[in-house]
Amino acid sequence: MAALCGRLLSRRGWLPSQQIVRHGSKAVTRHRKPMHIHRQKLLAVTQYIAPKPAIPERCIKPRKRVVQEPTSLEKLLQRDVEMTFRENKMITVFQNNSITSDELRLLRHRLMKHDIRMKFFPNQVLRSYLADTKYKNLLPLFIGHNIMIVSKEPKAKELLQTVRSTTQISLLGACIEDALFSRQGVVNYSRLPGMQIIRGEVVGGLTLMTSQTCQLLQTGPARLAVLLERYLKQQNEAATGPKEGENLEQKEMQGSQAS
């Protein structure tokens, strides 16, 4: 039967569309062996760890800050700050240590008697103004709650005497006549004498110098005159000395003859 079918198929030229081929497949029995525990520890210990940079990346690459335009209120406050620094010769910065409103009102009233005023500005506005001015060294003082006490004339002595009884505020620094002072510098400045006393001392020193200069100029001619007088006197004595000796001898001889 099989031979007959093979003949028929070979004659007609027909071939089957599918052929079944058997392959010898083998089961996978070899698997990767797990790493030994000692080898795992050795690899973990000897694993390369890259050194960390000495300077953090956040310090090398600063963050990009978005520049915001100041509001109308901030512009108004900046204008007020600029006017305050321009019109006042003494600008002091105090730290506010939770002073009460009543004590603050009383202190303001005492300062007004000496024509000294208190100013309150946000630190953000002050720092933005001082960054591009000659007062930029005052920036470290404006941290936290601060009080600015200003006056048109340098009155450090009156200021310290008024603030002495108020312990809730402490002096940090000051700018007096475009010069920066620390707390001890302000204390030393307040101990200086007044302008009238200083002017009197300056005038006294100048007059003393002029008098000494006049004495020095007169000493030379006076000494020269004294020396010339002595020289003339010596010349006169040298010229009249022999004649006086002869007269004395003649008088002595006359006296001996008479006796």
JSON list of C-alpha atoms in Angstrom, two decimals, residues 32-221:
[
{"chain": "A", "resi": 32, "resn": "ARG", "atom": "CA", "xyz": [25.67, 27.99, 36.89]},
{"chain": "A", "resi": 33, "resn": "LYS", "atom": "CA", "xyz": [27.03, 27.24, 40.29]},
{"chain": "A", "resi": 34, "resn": "PRO", "atom": "CA", "xyz": [26.44, 29.88, 42.98]},
{"chain": "A", "resi": 35, "resn": "MET", "atom": "CA", "xyz": [29.48, 31.93, 44.04]},
{"chain": "A", "resi": 36, "resn": "HIS", "atom": "CA", "xyz": [31.15, 30.85, 47.22]},
{"chain": "A", "resi": 37, "resn": "ILE", "atom": "CA", "xyz": [30.48, 32.99, 50.27]},
{"chain": "A", "resi": 38, "resn": "HIS", "atom": "CA", "xyz": [34.17, 33.72, 50.85]},
{"chain": "A", "resi": 39, "resn": "ARG", "atom": "CA", "xyz": [34.57, 34.88, 47.28]},
{"chain": "A", "resi": 40, "resn": "GLN", "atom": "CA", "xyz": [31.52, 37.13, 47.65]},
{"chain": "A", "resi": 41, "resn": "LYS", "atom": "CA", "xyz": [33.03, 38.72, 50.76]},
{"chain": "A", "resi": 42, "resn": "LEU", "atom": "CA", "xyz": [36.39, 39.18, 49.05]},
{"chain": "A", "resi": 43, "resn": "LEU", "atom": "CA", "xyz": [34.79, 40.90, 46.06]},
{"chain": "A", "resi": 44, "resn": "ALA", "atom": "CA", "xyz": [32.71, 43.12, 48.35]},
{"chain": "A", "resi": 45, "resn": "VAL", "atom": "CA", "xyz": [35.79, 44.16, 50.35]},
{"chain": "A", "resi": 46, "resn": "THR", "atom": "CA", "xyz": [37.96, 44.79, 47.30]},
{"chain": "A", "resi": 47, "resn": "GLN", "atom": "CA", "xyz": [35.28, 46.69, 45.37]},
{"chain": "A", "resi": 48, "resn": "TYR", "atom": "CA", "xyz": [36.52, 50.06, 44.13]},
{"chain": "A", "resi": 49, "resn": "ILE", "atom": "CA", "xyz": [34.89, 53.08, 45.77]},
{"chain": "A", "resi": 50, "resn": "ALA", "atom": "CA", "xyz": [35.43, 56.37, 43.95]},
{"chain": "A", "resi": 51, "resn": "PRO", "atom": "CA", "xyz": [36.67, 59.19, 46.25]},
{"chain": "A", "resi": 52, "resn": "LYS", "atom": "CA", "xyz": [34.27, 62.00, 46.99]},
{"chain": "A", "resi": 53, "resn": "PRO", "atom": "CA", "xyz": [35.27, 65.48, 45.78]},
{"chain": "A", "resi": 54, "resn": "ALA", "atom": "CA", "xyz": [36.79, 67.79, 48.38]},
{"chain": "A", "resi": 55, "resn": "ILE", "atom": "CA", "xyz": [34.34, 70.55, 47.50]},
{"chain": "A", "resi": 56, "resn": "PRO", "atom": "CA", "xyz": [30.66, 69.63, 47.12]},
{"chain": "A", "resi": 57, "resn": "GLU", "atom": "CA", "xyz": [29.11, 70.23, 43.75]},
{"chain": "A", "resi": 58, "resn": "ARG", "atom": "CA", "xyz": [26.55, 72.58, 45.24]},
{"chain": "A", "resi": 59, "resn": "CYS", "atom": "CA", "xyz": [29.44, 74.87, 46.22]},
{"chain": "A", "resi": 60, "resn": "ILE", "atom": "CA", "xyz": [31.13, 74.67, 42.83]},
{"chain": "A", "resi": 61, "resn": "LYS", "atom": "CA", "xyz": [27.94, 75.16, 40.88]},
{"chain": "A", "resi": 62, "resn": "PRO", "atom": "CA", "xyz": [25.77, 77.66, 42.72]},
{"chain": "A", "resi": 63, "resn": "ARG", "atom": "CA", "xyz": [22.08, 77.51, 42.31]},
{"chain": "A", "resi": 64, "resn": "LYS", "atom": "CA", "xyz": [20.51, 79.73, 39.75]},
{"chain": "A", "resi": 65, "resn": "ARG", "atom": "CA", "xyz": [18.40, 82.28, 41.52]},
{"chain": "A", "resi": 66, "resn": "VAL", "atom": "CA", "xyz": [15.46, 83.75, 39.81]},
{"chain": "A", "resi": 67, "resn": "VAL", "atom": "CA", "xyz": [15.71, 87.53, 39.96]},
{"chain": "A", "resi": 68, "resn": "GLN", "atom": "CA", "xyz": [12.39, 88.98, 40.91]},
{"chain": "A", "resi": 69, "resn": "GLU", "atom": "CA", "xyz": [11.56, 92.58, 40.22]},
{"chain": "A", "resi": 70, "resn": "PRO", "atom": "CA", "xyz": [10.91, 94.62, 43.38]},
{"chain": "A", "resi": 71, "resn": "THR", "atom": "CA", "xyz": [7.35, 95.58, 44.09]},
{"chain": "A", "resi": 72, "resn": "SER", "atom": "CA", "xyz": [6.12, 99.14, 44.40]},
{"chain": "A", "resi": 73, "resn": "LEU", "atom": "CA", "xyz": [6.26, 98.89, 48.21]},
{"chain": "A", "resi": 74, "resn": "GLU", "atom": "CA", "xyz": [9.88, 97.69, 48.13]},
{"chain": "A", "resi": 75, "resn": "LYS", "atom": "CA", "xyz": [10.82, 100.55, 45.79]},
{"chain": "A", "resi": 76, "resn": "LEU", "atom": "CA", "xyz": [9.24, 103.02, 48.19]},
{"chain": "A", "resi": 77, "resn": "LEU", "atom": "CA", "xyz": [11.13, 101.51, 51.14]},
{"chain": "A", "resi": 78, "resn": "GLN", "atom": "CA", "xyz": [14.41, 101.57, 49.20]},
{"chain": "A", "resi": 79, "resn": "ARG", "atom": "CA", "xyz": [13.89, 105.26, 48.48]},
{"chain": "A", "resi": 80, "resn": "ASP", "atom": "CA", "xyz": [13.28, 105.86, 52.18]},
{"chain": "A", "resi": 81, "resn": "VAL", "atom": "CA", "xyz": [16.42, 103.91, 53.10]},
{"chain": "A", "resi": 82, "resn": "GLU", "atom": "CA", "xyz": [18.51, 105.89, 50.62]},
{"chain": "A", "resi": 83, "resn": "MET", "atom": "CA", "xyz": [17.21, 109.18, 52.06]},
{"chain": "A", "resi": 84, "resn": "THR", "atom": "CA", "xyz": [17.96, 107.99, 55.59]},
{"chain": "A", "resi": 85, "resn": "PHE", "atom": "CA", "xyz": [21.59, 107.17, 54.79]},
{"chain": "A", "resi": 86, "resn": "ARG", "atom": "CA", "xyz": [22.07, 110.39, 52.88]},
{"chain": "A", "resi": 87, "resn": "GLU", "atom": "CA", "xyz": [20.63, 112.82, 55.45]},
{"chain": "A", "resi": 88, "resn": "ASN", "atom": "CA", "xyz": [21.99, 111.33, 58.69]},
{"chain": "A", "resi": 89, "resn": "LYS", "atom": "CA", "xyz": [25.62, 111.41, 59.85]},
{"chain": "A", "resi": 90, "resn": "MET", "atom": "CA", "xyz": [25.19, 108.82, 62.61]},
{"chain": "A", "resi": 91, "resn": "ILE", "atom": "CA", "xyz": [23.57, 105.45, 61.84]},
{"chain": "A", "resi": 92, "resn": "THR", "atom": "CA", "xyz": [23.62, 102.82, 64.58]},
{"chain": "A", "resi": 93, "resn": "VAL", "atom": "CA", "xyz": [22.34, 99.23, 64.43]},
{"chain": "A", "resi": 94, "resn": "PHE", "atom": "CA", "xyz": [20.84, 97.57, 67.52]},
{"chain": "A", "resi": 95, "resn": "GLN", "atom": "CA", "xyz": [19.64, 94.01, 68.03]},
{"chain": "A", "resi": 96, "resn": "ASN", "atom": "CA", "xyz": [16.07, 93.68, 69.26]},
{"chain": "A", "resi": 97, "resn": "ASN", "atom": "CA", "xyz": [15.91, 91.16, 72.10]},
{"chain": "A", "resi": 98, "resn": "SER", "atom": "CA", "xyz": [12.12, 90.95, 72.44]},
{"chain": "A", "resi": 99, "resn": "ILE", "atom": "CA", "xyz": [11.53, 94.47, 73.72]},
{"chain": "A", "resi": 100, "resn": "THR", "atom": "CA", "xyz": [7.94, 95.28, 74.60]},
{"chain": "A", "resi": 101, "resn": "SER", "atom": "CA", "xyz": [5.94, 97.92, 72.78]},
{"chain": "A", "resi": 102, "resn": "ASP", "atom": "CA", "xyz": [5.63, 100.12, 75.88]},
{"chain": "A", "resi": 103, "resn": "GLU", "atom": "CA", "xyz": [9.39, 100.14, 76.48]},
{"chain": "A", "resi": 104, "resn": "LEU", "atom": "CA", "xyz": [9.99, 100.82, 72.80]},
{"chain": "A", "resi": 105, "resn": "ARG", "atom": "CA", "xyz": [7.59, 103.76, 72.87]},
{"chain": "A", "resi": 106, "resn": "LEU", "atom": "CA", "xyz": [9.26, 105.17, 75.99]},
{"chain": "A", "resi": 107, "resn": "LEU", "atom": "CA", "xyz": [12.71, 104.78, 74.45]},
{"chain": "A", "resi": 108, "resn": "ARG", "atom": "CA", "xyz": [11.62, 106.53, 71.27]},
{"chain": "A", "resi": 109, "resn": "HIS", "atom": "CA", "xyz": [10.27, 109.44, 73.33]},
{"chain": "A", "resi": 110, "resn": "ARG", "atom": "CA", "xyz": [13.58, 109.75, 75.22]},
{"chain": "A", "resi": 111, "resn": "LEU", "atom": "CA", "xyz": [15.58, 109.71, 72.01]},
{"chain": "A", "resi": 112, "resn": "MET", "atom": "CA", "xyz": [13.39, 112.37, 70.42]},
{"chain": "A", "resi": 113, "resn": "LYS", "atom": "CA", "xyz": [14.51, 114.81, 73.14]},
{"chain": "A", "resi": 114, "resn": "HIS", "atom": "CA", "xyz": [18.03, 114.67, 71.64]},
{"chain": "A", "resi": 115, "resn": "ASP", "atom": "CA", "xyz": [16.73, 114.76, 68.04]},
{"chain": "A", "resi": 116, "resn": "ILE", "atom": "CA", "xyz": [17.55, 111.05, 67.57]},
{"chain": "A", "resi": 117, "resn": "ARG", "atom": "CA", "xyz": [15.07, 108.91, 65.65]},
{"chain": "A", "resi": 118, "resn": "MET", "atom": "CA", "xyz": [14.31, 105.20, 65.31]},
{"chain": "A", "resi": 119, "resn": "LYS", "atom": "CA", "xyz": [13.83, 103.52, 61.92]},
{"chain": "A", "resi": 120, "resn": "PHE", "atom": "CA", "xyz": [12.46, 100.07, 61.03]},
{"chain": "A", "resi": 121, "resn": "PHE", "atom": "CA", "xyz": [13.15, 98.51, 57.62]},
{"chain": "A", "resi": 122, "resn": "PRO", "atom": "CA", "xyz": [12.98, 94.90, 56.35]},
{"chain": "A", "resi": 123, "resn": "ASN", "atom": "CA", "xyz": [16.37, 93.24, 56.12]},
{"chain": "A", "resi": 124, "resn": "GLN", "atom": "CA", "xyz": [15.71, 92.27, 52.50]},
{"chain": "A", "resi": 125, "resn": "VAL", "atom": "CA", "xyz": [15.28, 95.91, 51.49]},
{"chain": "A", "resi": 126, "resn": "LEU", "atom": "CA", "xyz": [18.32, 97.04, 53.46]},
{"chain": "A", "resi": 127, "resn": "ARG", "atom": "CA", "xyz": [20.56, 94.32, 52.04]},
{"chain": "A", "resi": 128, "resn": "SER", "atom": "CA", "xyz": [19.47, 95.01, 48.46]},
{"chain": "A", "resi": 129, "resn": "TYR", "atom": "CA", "xyz": [20.31, 98.72, 48.92]},
{"chain": "A", "resi": 130, "resn": "LEU", "atom": "CA", "xyz": [23.61, 98.32, 50.81]},
{"chain": "A", "resi": 131, "resn": "ALA", "atom": "CA", "xyz": [25.02, 95.73, 48.38]},
{"chain": "A", "resi": 132, "resn": "ASP", "atom": "CA", "xyz": [26.00, 98.38, 45.79]},
{"chain": "A", "resi": 133, "resn": "THR", "atom": "CA", "xyz": [26.92, 101.29, 48.10]},
{"chain": "A", "resi": 134, "resn": "LYS", "atom": "CA", "xyz": [29.88, 102.33, 50.23]},
{"chain": "A", "resi": 135, "resn": "TYR", "atom": "CA", "xyz": [28.04, 101.01, 53.30]},
{"chain": "A", "resi": 136, "resn": "LYS", "atom": "CA", "xyz": [28.22, 97.38, 52.15]},
{"chain": "A", "resi": 137, "resn": "ASN", "atom": "CA", "xyz": [30.41, 96.46, 55.15]},
{"chain": "A", "resi": 138, "resn": "LEU", "atom": "CA", "xyz": [27.31, 96.94, 57.32]},
{"chain": "A", "resi": 139, "resn": "LEU", "atom": "CA", "xyz": [25.62, 93.91, 55.72]},
{"chain": "A", "resi": 140, "resn": "PRO", "atom": "CA", "xyz": [26.68, 91.39, 58.42]},
{"chain": "A", "resi": 141, "resn": "LEU", "atom": "CA", "xyz": [24.85, 93.48, 61.03]},
{"chain": "A", "resi": 142, "resn": "PHE", "atom": "CA", "xyz": [21.41, 93.17, 59.44]},
{"chain": "A", "resi": 143, "resn": "ILE", "atom": "CA", "xyz": [20.51, 89.64, 60.53]},
{"chain": "A", "resi": 144, "resn": "GLY", "atom": "CA", "xyz": [17.42, 88.89, 62.57]},
{"chain": "A", "resi": 145, "resn": "HIS", "atom": "CA", "xyz": [15.35, 91.59, 64.27]},
{"chain": "A", "resi": 146, "resn": "ASN", "atom": "CA", "xyz": [17.18, 94.90, 64.15]},
{"chain": "A", "resi": 147, "resn": "ILE", "atom": "CA", "xyz": [16.51, 98.52, 65.04]},
{"chain": "A", "resi": 148, "resn": "MET", "atom": "CA", "xyz": [18.18, 101.47, 63.33]},
{"chain": "A", "resi": 149, "resn": "ILE", "atom": "CA", "xyz": [18.72, 104.61, 65.41]},
{"chain": "A", "resi": 150, "resn": "VAL", "atom": "CA", "xyz": [19.86, 107.61, 63.38]},
{"chain": "A", "resi": 151, "resn": "SER", "atom": "CA", "xyz": [20.57, 111.30, 63.90]},
{"chain": "A", "resi": 152, "resn": "LYS", "atom": "CA", "xyz": [21.62, 114.16, 61.67]},
{"chain": "A", "resi": 153, "resn": "GLU", "atom": "CA", "xyz": [24.54, 115.03, 63.97]},
{"chain": "A", "resi": 154, "resn": "PRO", "atom": "CA", "xyz": [26.91, 112.55, 65.68]},
{"chain": "A", "resi": 155, "resn": "LYS", "atom": "CA", "xyz": [25.47, 112.27, 69.20]},
{"chain": "A", "resi": 156, "resn": "ALA", "atom": "CA", "xyz": [26.99, 109.03, 70.40]},
{"chain": "A", "resi": 157, "resn": "LYS", "atom": "CA", "xyz": [27.29, 110.16, 74.03]},
{"chain": "A", "resi": 158, "resn": "GLU", "atom": "CA", "xyz": [23.61, 111.12, 74.32]},
{"chain": "A", "resi": 159, "resn": "LEU", "atom": "CA", "xyz": [22.58, 107.90, 72.56]},
{"chain": "A", "resi": 160, "resn": "LEU", "atom": "CA", "xyz": [24.53, 105.63, 74.91]},
{"chain": "A", "resi": 161, "resn": "GLN", "atom": "CA", "xyz": [23.31, 107.49, 77.99]},
{"chain": "A", "resi": 162, "resn": "THR", "atom": "CA", "xyz": [19.69, 107.11, 76.84]},
{"chain": "A", "resi": 163, "resn": "VAL", "atom": "CA", "xyz": [19.97, 103.43, 75.87]},
{"chain": "A", "resi": 164, "resn": "ARG", "atom": "CA", "xyz": [21.90, 102.44, 79.00]},
{"chain": "A", "resi": 165, "resn": "SER", "atom": "CA", "xyz": [18.74, 101.73, 81.01]},
{"chain": "A", "resi": 166, "resn": "THR", "atom": "CA", "xyz": [17.19, 99.59, 78.22]},
{"chain": "A", "resi": 167, "resn": "THR", "atom": "CA", "xyz": [18.69, 96.10, 78.40]},
{"chain": "A", "resi": 168, "resn": "GLN", "atom": "CA", "xyz": [16.40, 94.54, 75.76]},
{"chain": "A", "resi": 169, "resn": "ILE", "atom": "CA", "xyz": [18.45, 96.02, 72.90]},
{"chain": "A", "resi": 170, "resn": "SER", "atom": "CA", "xyz": [22.20, 95.71, 72.35]},
{"chain": "A", "resi": 171, "resn": "LEU", "atom": "CA", "xyz": [24.47, 97.76, 70.12]},
{"chain": "A", "resi": 172, "resn": "LEU", "atom": "CA", "xyz": [26.04, 95.89, 67.19]},
{"chain": "A", "resi": 173, "resn": "GLY", "atom": "CA", "xyz": [27.86, 98.62, 65.26]},
{"chain": "A", "resi": 174, "resn": "ALA", "atom": "CA", "xyz": [27.54, 102.06, 63.74]},
{"chain": "A", "resi": 175, "resn": "CYS", "atom": "CA", "xyz": [28.52, 104.28, 60.86]},
{"chain": "A", "resi": 176, "resn": "ILE", "atom": "CA", "xyz": [29.45, 107.78, 62.03]},
{"chain": "A", "resi": 177, "resn": "GLU", "atom": "CA", "xyz": [30.48, 110.36, 59.44]},
{"chain": "A", "resi": 178, "resn": "ASP", "atom": "CA", "xyz": [31.20, 107.67, 56.81]},
{"chain": "A", "resi": 179, "resn": "ALA", "atom": "CA", "xyz": [33.41, 105.70, 59.23]},
{"chain": "A", "resi": 180, "resn": "LEU", "atom": "CA", "xyz": [32.52, 102.23, 60.52]},
{"chain": "A", "resi": 181, "resn": "PHE", "atom": "CA", "xyz": [32.70, 101.59, 64.26]},
{"chain": "A", "resi": 182, "resn": "SER", "atom": "CA", "xyz": [32.27, 98.50, 66.38]},
{"chain": "A", "resi": 183, "resn": "ARG", "atom": "CA", "xyz": [30.51, 98.58, 69.74]},
{"chain": "A", "resi": 184, "resn": "GLN", "atom": "CA", "xyz": [33.72, 99.45, 71.59]},
{"chain": "A", "resi": 185, "resn": "GLY", "atom": "CA", "xyz": [34.57, 101.99, 68.90]},
{"chain": "A", "resi": 186, "resn": "VAL", "atom": "CA", "xyz": [31.29, 103.81, 69.50]},
{"chain": "A", "resi": 187, "resn": "VAL", "atom": "CA", "xyz": [32.00, 103.84, 73.25]},
{"chain": "A", "resi": 188, "resn": "ASN", "atom": "CA", "xyz": [35.46, 105.32, 72.64]},
{"chain": "A", "resi": 189, "resn": "TYR", "atom": "CA", "xyz": [34.01, 107.87, 70.24]},
{"chain": "A", "resi": 190, "resn": "SER", "atom": "CA", "xyz": [31.46, 108.99, 72.84]},
{"chain": "A", "resi": 191, "resn": "ARG", "atom": "CA", "xyz": [34.26, 109.71, 75.33]},
{"chain": "A", "resi": 192, "resn": "LEU", "atom": "CA", "xyz": [35.91, 112.26, 73.05]},
{"chain": "A", "resi": 193, "resn": "PRO", "atom": "CA", "xyz": [35.53, 115.94, 74.09]},
{"chain": "A", "resi": 194, "resn": "GLY", "atom": "CA", "xyz": [33.16, 118.31, 72.32]},
{"chain": "A", "resi": 195, "resn": "MET", "atom": "CA", "xyz": [33.95, 120.23, 69.17]},
{"chain": "A", "resi": 196, "resn": "GLN", "atom": "CA", "xyz": [34.42, 123.54, 70.99]},
{"chain": "A", "resi": 197, "resn": "ILE", "atom": "CA", "xyz": [36.96, 122.02, 73.38]},
{"chain": "A", "resi": 198, "resn": "ILE", "atom": "CA", "xyz": [38.81, 120.40, 70.49]},
{"chain": "A", "resi": 199, "resn": "ARG", "atom": "CA", "xyz": [38.83, 123.67, 68.55]},
{"chain": "A", "resi": 200, "resn": "GLY", "atom": "CA", "xyz": [40.19, 125.50, 71.60]},
{"chain": "A", "resi": 201, "resn": "GLU", "atom": "CA", "xyz": [42.94, 122.91, 71.98]},
{"chain": "A", "resi": 202, "resn": "VAL", "atom": "CA", "xyz": [43.81, 123.21, 68.31]},
{"chain": "A", "resi": 203, "resn": "VAL", "atom": "CA", "xyz": [43.95, 127.02, 68.50]},
{"chain": "A", "resi": 204, "resn": "GLY", "atom": "CA", "xyz": [46.11, 126.82, 71.67]},
{"chain": "A", "resi": 205, "resn": "GLY", "atom": "CA", "xyz": [48.49, 124.42, 69.97]},
{"chain": "A", "resi": 206, "resn": "LEU", "atom": "CA", "xyz": [48.79, 126.63, 66.90]},
{"chain": "A", "resi": 207, "resn": "THR", "atom": "CA", "xyz": [49.44, 129.77, 68.98]},
{"chain": "A", "resi": 208, "resn": "LEU", "atom": "CA", "xyz": [52.06, 127.89, 71.03]},
{"chain": "A", "resi": 209, "resn": "MET", "atom": "CA", "xyz": [53.80, 126.81, 67.85]},
{"chain": "A", "resi": 210, "resn": "THR", "atom": "CA", "xyz": [53.78, 130.35, 66.46]},
{"chain": "A", "resi": 211, "resn": "SER", "atom": "CA", "xyz": [55.15, 131.76, 69.73]},
{"chain": "A", "resi": 212, "resn": "GLN", "atom": "CA", "xyz": [57.92, 129.21, 69.78]},
{"chain": "A", "resi": 213, "resn": "THR", "atom": "CA", "xyz": [58.73, 130.01, 66.16]},
{"chain": "A", "resi": 214, "resn": "CYS", "atom": "CA", "xyz": [58.90, 133.73, 67.01]},
{"chain": "A", "resi": 215, "resn": "GLN", "atom": "CA", "xyz": [61.23, 133.01, 69.94]},
{"chain": "A", "resi": 216, "resn": "LEU", "atom": "CA", "xyz": [63.47, 130.89, 67.74]},
{"chain": "A", "resi": 217, "resn": "LEU", "atom": "CA", "xyz": [63.66, 133.64, 65.13]},
{"chain": "A", "resi": 218, "resn": "GLN", "atom": "CA", "xyz": [64.52, 136.28, 67.75]},
{"chain": "A", "resi": 219, "resn": "THR", "atom": "CA", "xyz": [67.13, 134.17, 69.57]},
{"chain": "A", "resi": 220, "resn": "GLY", "atom": "CA", "xyz": [69.70, 134.32, 66.76]},
{"chain": "A", "resi": 221, "resn": "PRO", "atom": "CA", "xyz": [69.81, 138.11, 66.28]}
]
